[in-house]
PDB file of C-alpha atoms and ligand atoms in Angstrom:
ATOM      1  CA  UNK A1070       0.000   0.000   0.000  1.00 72.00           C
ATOM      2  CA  UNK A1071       1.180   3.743  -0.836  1.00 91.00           C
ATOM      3  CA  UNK A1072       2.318   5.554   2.080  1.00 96.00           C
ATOM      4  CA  UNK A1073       0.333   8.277   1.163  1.00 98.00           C
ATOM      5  CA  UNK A1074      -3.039   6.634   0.450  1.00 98.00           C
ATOM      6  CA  UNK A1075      -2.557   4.927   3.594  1.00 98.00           C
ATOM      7  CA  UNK A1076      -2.529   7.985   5.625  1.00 98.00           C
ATOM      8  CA  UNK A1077      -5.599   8.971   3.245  1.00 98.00           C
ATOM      9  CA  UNK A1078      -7.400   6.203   4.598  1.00 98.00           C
ATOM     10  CA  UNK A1079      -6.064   7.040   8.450  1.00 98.00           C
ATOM     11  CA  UNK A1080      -8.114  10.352   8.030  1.00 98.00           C
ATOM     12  CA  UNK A1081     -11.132   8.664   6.529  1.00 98.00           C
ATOM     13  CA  UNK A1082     -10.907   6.277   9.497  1.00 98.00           C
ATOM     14  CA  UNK A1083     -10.164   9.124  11.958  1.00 98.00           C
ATOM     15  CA  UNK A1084     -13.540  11.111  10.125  1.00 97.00           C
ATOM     16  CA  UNK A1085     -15.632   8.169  10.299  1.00 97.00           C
ATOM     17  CA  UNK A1086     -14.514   8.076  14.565  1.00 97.00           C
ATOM     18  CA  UNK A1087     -15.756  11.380  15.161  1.00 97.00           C
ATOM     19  CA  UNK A1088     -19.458  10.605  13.665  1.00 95.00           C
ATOM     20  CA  UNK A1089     -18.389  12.278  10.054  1.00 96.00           C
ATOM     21  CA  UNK A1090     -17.876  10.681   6.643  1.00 96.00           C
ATOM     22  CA  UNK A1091     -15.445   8.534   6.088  1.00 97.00           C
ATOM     23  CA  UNK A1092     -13.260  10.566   3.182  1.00 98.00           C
ATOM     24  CA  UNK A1093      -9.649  11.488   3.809  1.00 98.00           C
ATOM     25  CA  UNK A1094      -7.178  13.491   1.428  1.00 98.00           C
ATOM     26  CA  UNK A1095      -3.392  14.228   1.806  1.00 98.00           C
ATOM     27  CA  UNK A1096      -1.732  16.243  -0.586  1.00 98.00           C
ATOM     28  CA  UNK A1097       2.013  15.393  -1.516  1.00 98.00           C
ATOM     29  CA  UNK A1098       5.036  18.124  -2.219  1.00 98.00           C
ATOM     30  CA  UNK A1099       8.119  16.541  -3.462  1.00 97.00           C
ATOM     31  CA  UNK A1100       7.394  13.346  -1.147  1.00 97.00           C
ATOM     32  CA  UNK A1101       6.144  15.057   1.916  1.00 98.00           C
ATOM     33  CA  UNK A1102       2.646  15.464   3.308  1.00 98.00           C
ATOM     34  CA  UNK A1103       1.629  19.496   3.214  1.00 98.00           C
ATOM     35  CA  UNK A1104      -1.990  19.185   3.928  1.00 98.00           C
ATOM     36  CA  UNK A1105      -4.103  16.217   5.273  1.00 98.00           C
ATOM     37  CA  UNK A1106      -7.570  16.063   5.956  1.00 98.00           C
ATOM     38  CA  UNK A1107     -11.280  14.413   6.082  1.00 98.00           C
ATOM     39  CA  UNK A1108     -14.235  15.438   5.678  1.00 97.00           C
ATOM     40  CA  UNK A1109     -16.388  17.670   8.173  1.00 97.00           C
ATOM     41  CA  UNK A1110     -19.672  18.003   7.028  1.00 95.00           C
ATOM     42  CA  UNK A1111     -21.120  16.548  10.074  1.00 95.00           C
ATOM     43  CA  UNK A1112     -18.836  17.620  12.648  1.00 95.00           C
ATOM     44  CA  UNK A1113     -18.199  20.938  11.940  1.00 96.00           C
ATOM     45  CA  UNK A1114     -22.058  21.569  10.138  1.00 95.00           C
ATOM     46  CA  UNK A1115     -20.086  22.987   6.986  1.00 95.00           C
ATOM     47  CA  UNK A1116     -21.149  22.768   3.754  1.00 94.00           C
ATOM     48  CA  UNK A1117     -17.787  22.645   1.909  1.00 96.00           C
ATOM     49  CA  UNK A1118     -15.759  20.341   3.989  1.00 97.00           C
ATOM     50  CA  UNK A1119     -14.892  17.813   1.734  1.00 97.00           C
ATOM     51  CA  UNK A1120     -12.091  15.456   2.666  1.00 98.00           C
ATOM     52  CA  UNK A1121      -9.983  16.954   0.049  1.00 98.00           C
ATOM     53  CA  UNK A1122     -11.253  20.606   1.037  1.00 98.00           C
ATOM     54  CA  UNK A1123      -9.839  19.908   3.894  1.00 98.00           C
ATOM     55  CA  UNK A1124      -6.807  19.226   3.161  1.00 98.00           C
ATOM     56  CA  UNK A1125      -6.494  22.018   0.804  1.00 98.00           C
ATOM     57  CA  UNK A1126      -7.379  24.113   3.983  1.00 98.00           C
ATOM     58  CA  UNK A1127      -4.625  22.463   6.379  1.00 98.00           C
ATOM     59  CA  UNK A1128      -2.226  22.971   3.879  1.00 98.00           C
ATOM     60  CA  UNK A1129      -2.730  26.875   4.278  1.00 97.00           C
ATOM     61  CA  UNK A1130      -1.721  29.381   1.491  1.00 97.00           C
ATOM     62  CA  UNK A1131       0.922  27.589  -0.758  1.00 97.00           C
ATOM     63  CA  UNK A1132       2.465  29.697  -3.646  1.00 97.00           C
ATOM     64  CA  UNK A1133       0.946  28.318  -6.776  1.00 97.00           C
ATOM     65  CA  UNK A1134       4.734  26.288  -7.864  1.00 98.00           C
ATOM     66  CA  UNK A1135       4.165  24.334  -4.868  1.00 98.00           C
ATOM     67  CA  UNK A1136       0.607  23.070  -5.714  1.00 98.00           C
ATOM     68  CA  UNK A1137       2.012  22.750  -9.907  1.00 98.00           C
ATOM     69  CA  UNK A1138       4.350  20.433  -8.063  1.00 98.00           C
ATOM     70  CA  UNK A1139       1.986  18.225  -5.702  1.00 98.00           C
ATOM     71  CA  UNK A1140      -0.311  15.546  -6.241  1.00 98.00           C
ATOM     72  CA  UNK A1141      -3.335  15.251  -4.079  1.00 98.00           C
ATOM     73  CA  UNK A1142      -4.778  11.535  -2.813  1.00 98.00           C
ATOM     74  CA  UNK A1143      -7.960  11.171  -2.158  1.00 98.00           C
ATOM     75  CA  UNK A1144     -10.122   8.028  -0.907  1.00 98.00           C
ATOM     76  CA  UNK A1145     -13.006   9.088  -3.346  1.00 98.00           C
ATOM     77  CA  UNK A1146     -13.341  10.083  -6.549  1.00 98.00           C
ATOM     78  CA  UNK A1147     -13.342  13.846  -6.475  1.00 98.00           C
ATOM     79  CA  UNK A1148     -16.739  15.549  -6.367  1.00 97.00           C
ATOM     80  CA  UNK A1149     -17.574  18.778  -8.693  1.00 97.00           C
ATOM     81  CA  UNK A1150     -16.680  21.077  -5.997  1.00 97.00           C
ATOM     82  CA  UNK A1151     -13.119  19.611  -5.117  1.00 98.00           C
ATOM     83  CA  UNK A1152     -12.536  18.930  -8.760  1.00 98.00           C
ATOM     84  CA  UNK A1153     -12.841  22.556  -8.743  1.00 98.00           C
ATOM     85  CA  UNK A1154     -10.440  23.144  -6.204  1.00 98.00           C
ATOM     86  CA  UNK A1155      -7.754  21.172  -8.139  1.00 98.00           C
ATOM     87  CA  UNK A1156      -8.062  22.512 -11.160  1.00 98.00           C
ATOM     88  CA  UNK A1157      -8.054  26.229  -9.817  1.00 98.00           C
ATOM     89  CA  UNK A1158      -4.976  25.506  -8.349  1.00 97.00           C
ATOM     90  CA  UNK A1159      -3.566  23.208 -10.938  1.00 98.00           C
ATOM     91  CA  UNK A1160      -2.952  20.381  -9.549  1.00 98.00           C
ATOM     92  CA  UNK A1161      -1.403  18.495 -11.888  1.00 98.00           C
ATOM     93  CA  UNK A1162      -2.260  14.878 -10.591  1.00 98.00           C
ATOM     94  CA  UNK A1163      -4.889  12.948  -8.547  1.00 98.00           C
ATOM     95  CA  UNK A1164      -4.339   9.539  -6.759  1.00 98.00           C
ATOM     96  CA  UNK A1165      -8.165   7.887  -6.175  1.00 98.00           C
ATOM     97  CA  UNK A1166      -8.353   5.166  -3.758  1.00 98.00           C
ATOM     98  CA  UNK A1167     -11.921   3.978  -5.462  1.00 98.00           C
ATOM     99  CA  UNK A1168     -14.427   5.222  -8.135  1.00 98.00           C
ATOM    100  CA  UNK A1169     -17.054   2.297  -7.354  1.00 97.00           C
ATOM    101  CA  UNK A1170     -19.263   3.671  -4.765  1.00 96.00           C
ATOM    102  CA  UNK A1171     -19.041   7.432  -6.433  1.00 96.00           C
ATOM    103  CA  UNK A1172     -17.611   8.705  -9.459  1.00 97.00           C
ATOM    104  CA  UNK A1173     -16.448  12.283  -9.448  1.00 97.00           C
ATOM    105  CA  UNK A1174     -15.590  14.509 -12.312  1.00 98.00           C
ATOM    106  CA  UNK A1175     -12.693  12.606 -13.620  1.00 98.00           C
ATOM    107  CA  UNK A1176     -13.822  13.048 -17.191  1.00 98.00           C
ATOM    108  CA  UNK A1177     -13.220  16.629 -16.061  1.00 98.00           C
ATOM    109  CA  UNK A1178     -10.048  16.712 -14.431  1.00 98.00           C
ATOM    110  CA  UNK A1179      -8.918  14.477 -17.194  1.00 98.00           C
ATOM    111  CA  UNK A1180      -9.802  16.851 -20.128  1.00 98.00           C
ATOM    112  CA  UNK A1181      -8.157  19.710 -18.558  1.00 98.00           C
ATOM    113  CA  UNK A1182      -5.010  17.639 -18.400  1.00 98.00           C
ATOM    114  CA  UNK A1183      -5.050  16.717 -14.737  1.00 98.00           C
ATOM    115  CA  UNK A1184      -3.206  12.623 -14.677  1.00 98.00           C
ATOM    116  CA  UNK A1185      -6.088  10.501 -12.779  1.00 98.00           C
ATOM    117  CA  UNK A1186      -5.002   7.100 -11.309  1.00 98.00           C
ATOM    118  CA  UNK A1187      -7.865   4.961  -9.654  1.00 98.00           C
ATOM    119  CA  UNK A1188      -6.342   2.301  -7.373  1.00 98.00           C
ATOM    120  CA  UNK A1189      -9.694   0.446  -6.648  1.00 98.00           C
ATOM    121  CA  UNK A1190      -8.581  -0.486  -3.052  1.00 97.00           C
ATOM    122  CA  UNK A1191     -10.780  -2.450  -0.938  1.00 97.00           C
ATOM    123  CA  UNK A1192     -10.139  -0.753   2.402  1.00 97.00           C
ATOM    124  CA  UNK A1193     -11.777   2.592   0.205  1.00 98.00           C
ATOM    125  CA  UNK A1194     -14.314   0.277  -1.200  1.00 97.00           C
ATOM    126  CA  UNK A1195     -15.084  -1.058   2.249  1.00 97.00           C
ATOM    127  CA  UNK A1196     -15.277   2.092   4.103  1.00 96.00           C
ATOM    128  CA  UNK A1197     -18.100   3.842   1.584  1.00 96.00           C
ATOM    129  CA  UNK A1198     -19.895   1.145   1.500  1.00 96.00           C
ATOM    130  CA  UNK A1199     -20.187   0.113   4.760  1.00 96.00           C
ATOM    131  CA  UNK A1200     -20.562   3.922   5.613  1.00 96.00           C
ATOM    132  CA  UNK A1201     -23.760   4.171   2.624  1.00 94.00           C
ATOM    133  CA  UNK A1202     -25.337   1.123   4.221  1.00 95.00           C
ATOM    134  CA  UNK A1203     -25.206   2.245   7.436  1.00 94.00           C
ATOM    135  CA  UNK A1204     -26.302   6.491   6.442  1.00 93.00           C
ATOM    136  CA  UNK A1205     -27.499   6.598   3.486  1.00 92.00           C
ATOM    137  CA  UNK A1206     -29.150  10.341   4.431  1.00 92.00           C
ATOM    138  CA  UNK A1207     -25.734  11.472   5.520  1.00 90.00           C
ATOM    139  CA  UNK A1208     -23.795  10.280   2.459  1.00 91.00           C
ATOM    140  CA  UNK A1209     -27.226  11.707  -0.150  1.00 90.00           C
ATOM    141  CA  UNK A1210     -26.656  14.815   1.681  1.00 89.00           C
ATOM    142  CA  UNK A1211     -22.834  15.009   1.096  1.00 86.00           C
ATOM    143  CA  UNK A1212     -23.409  14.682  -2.809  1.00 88.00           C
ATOM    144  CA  UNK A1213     -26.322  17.246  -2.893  1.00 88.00           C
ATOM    145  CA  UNK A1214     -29.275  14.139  -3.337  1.00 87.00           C
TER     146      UNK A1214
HETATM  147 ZN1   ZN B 934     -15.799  16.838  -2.776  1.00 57.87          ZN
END
């Protein structure tokens, strides 16, 4: 397992602890963690906390080099809003730990030249799912449904 999406998933894990959604992000700078996060919906009653939000928050202001440089993880396929967030700050890749339970705008990210790599992994897989079956009006909420 990737270092990185591992620590992805310890944020999902760590969200999914506190009552929240089980989503996590890092984002990478020449093979060190700037920004790490998970999403907050729930705990923080915020509309915009994304997992990957997050992170893009914890990370702080960054000159826009240092985002050119980095590659984000994330333990979801990226939503409209956070696909947003990349490309504004031009990202120039995106490590997914699953597409199956949700797919994001990777069509998107992809056409605007953003690299997209799905890994499929089961602990993602596993986490959504069980997560979905368990609050499905949390997770309809967290994609606007
Ligand atoms: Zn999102």
């Amino acid at each position: 397992m990737d270092a990185f999406m591992q620590a992805a998933i310890e944020e999902a894990q760590q969200g999914l602890a506190e009552g929240g959604i089980p989503i996590g992000s890092v984002i990478v700078h020449k093979g060190r963690i700037i920004g790490r996060g998970h999403n907050r919906r729930v705990q923080q009653g915020s509309a915009i906390r994304h997992g990957e939000m997050d992170a893009f928050e914890n990370a702080g202001r960054q000159p826009a080099r240092v985002y050119r440089e980095s590659v984000l993880y994330t333990t979801l396929s990226p939503c409209a809003m956070c696909s947003g967030a990349i490309l504004l700050y031009g990202i120039p890749k995106v490590i997914v730990g699953e597409n199956r339970t949700f797919l994001g705008e990777e069509a998107l990210l992809r056409s605007r030249g953003v690299a997209v790599e799905v890994l499929q992994d089961e602990t993602c897989i596993r986490l959504m799912q069980d997560f979905i079956a368990n609050r499905p009006e949390l997770w309809n909420e967290d994609i606007g449904e």
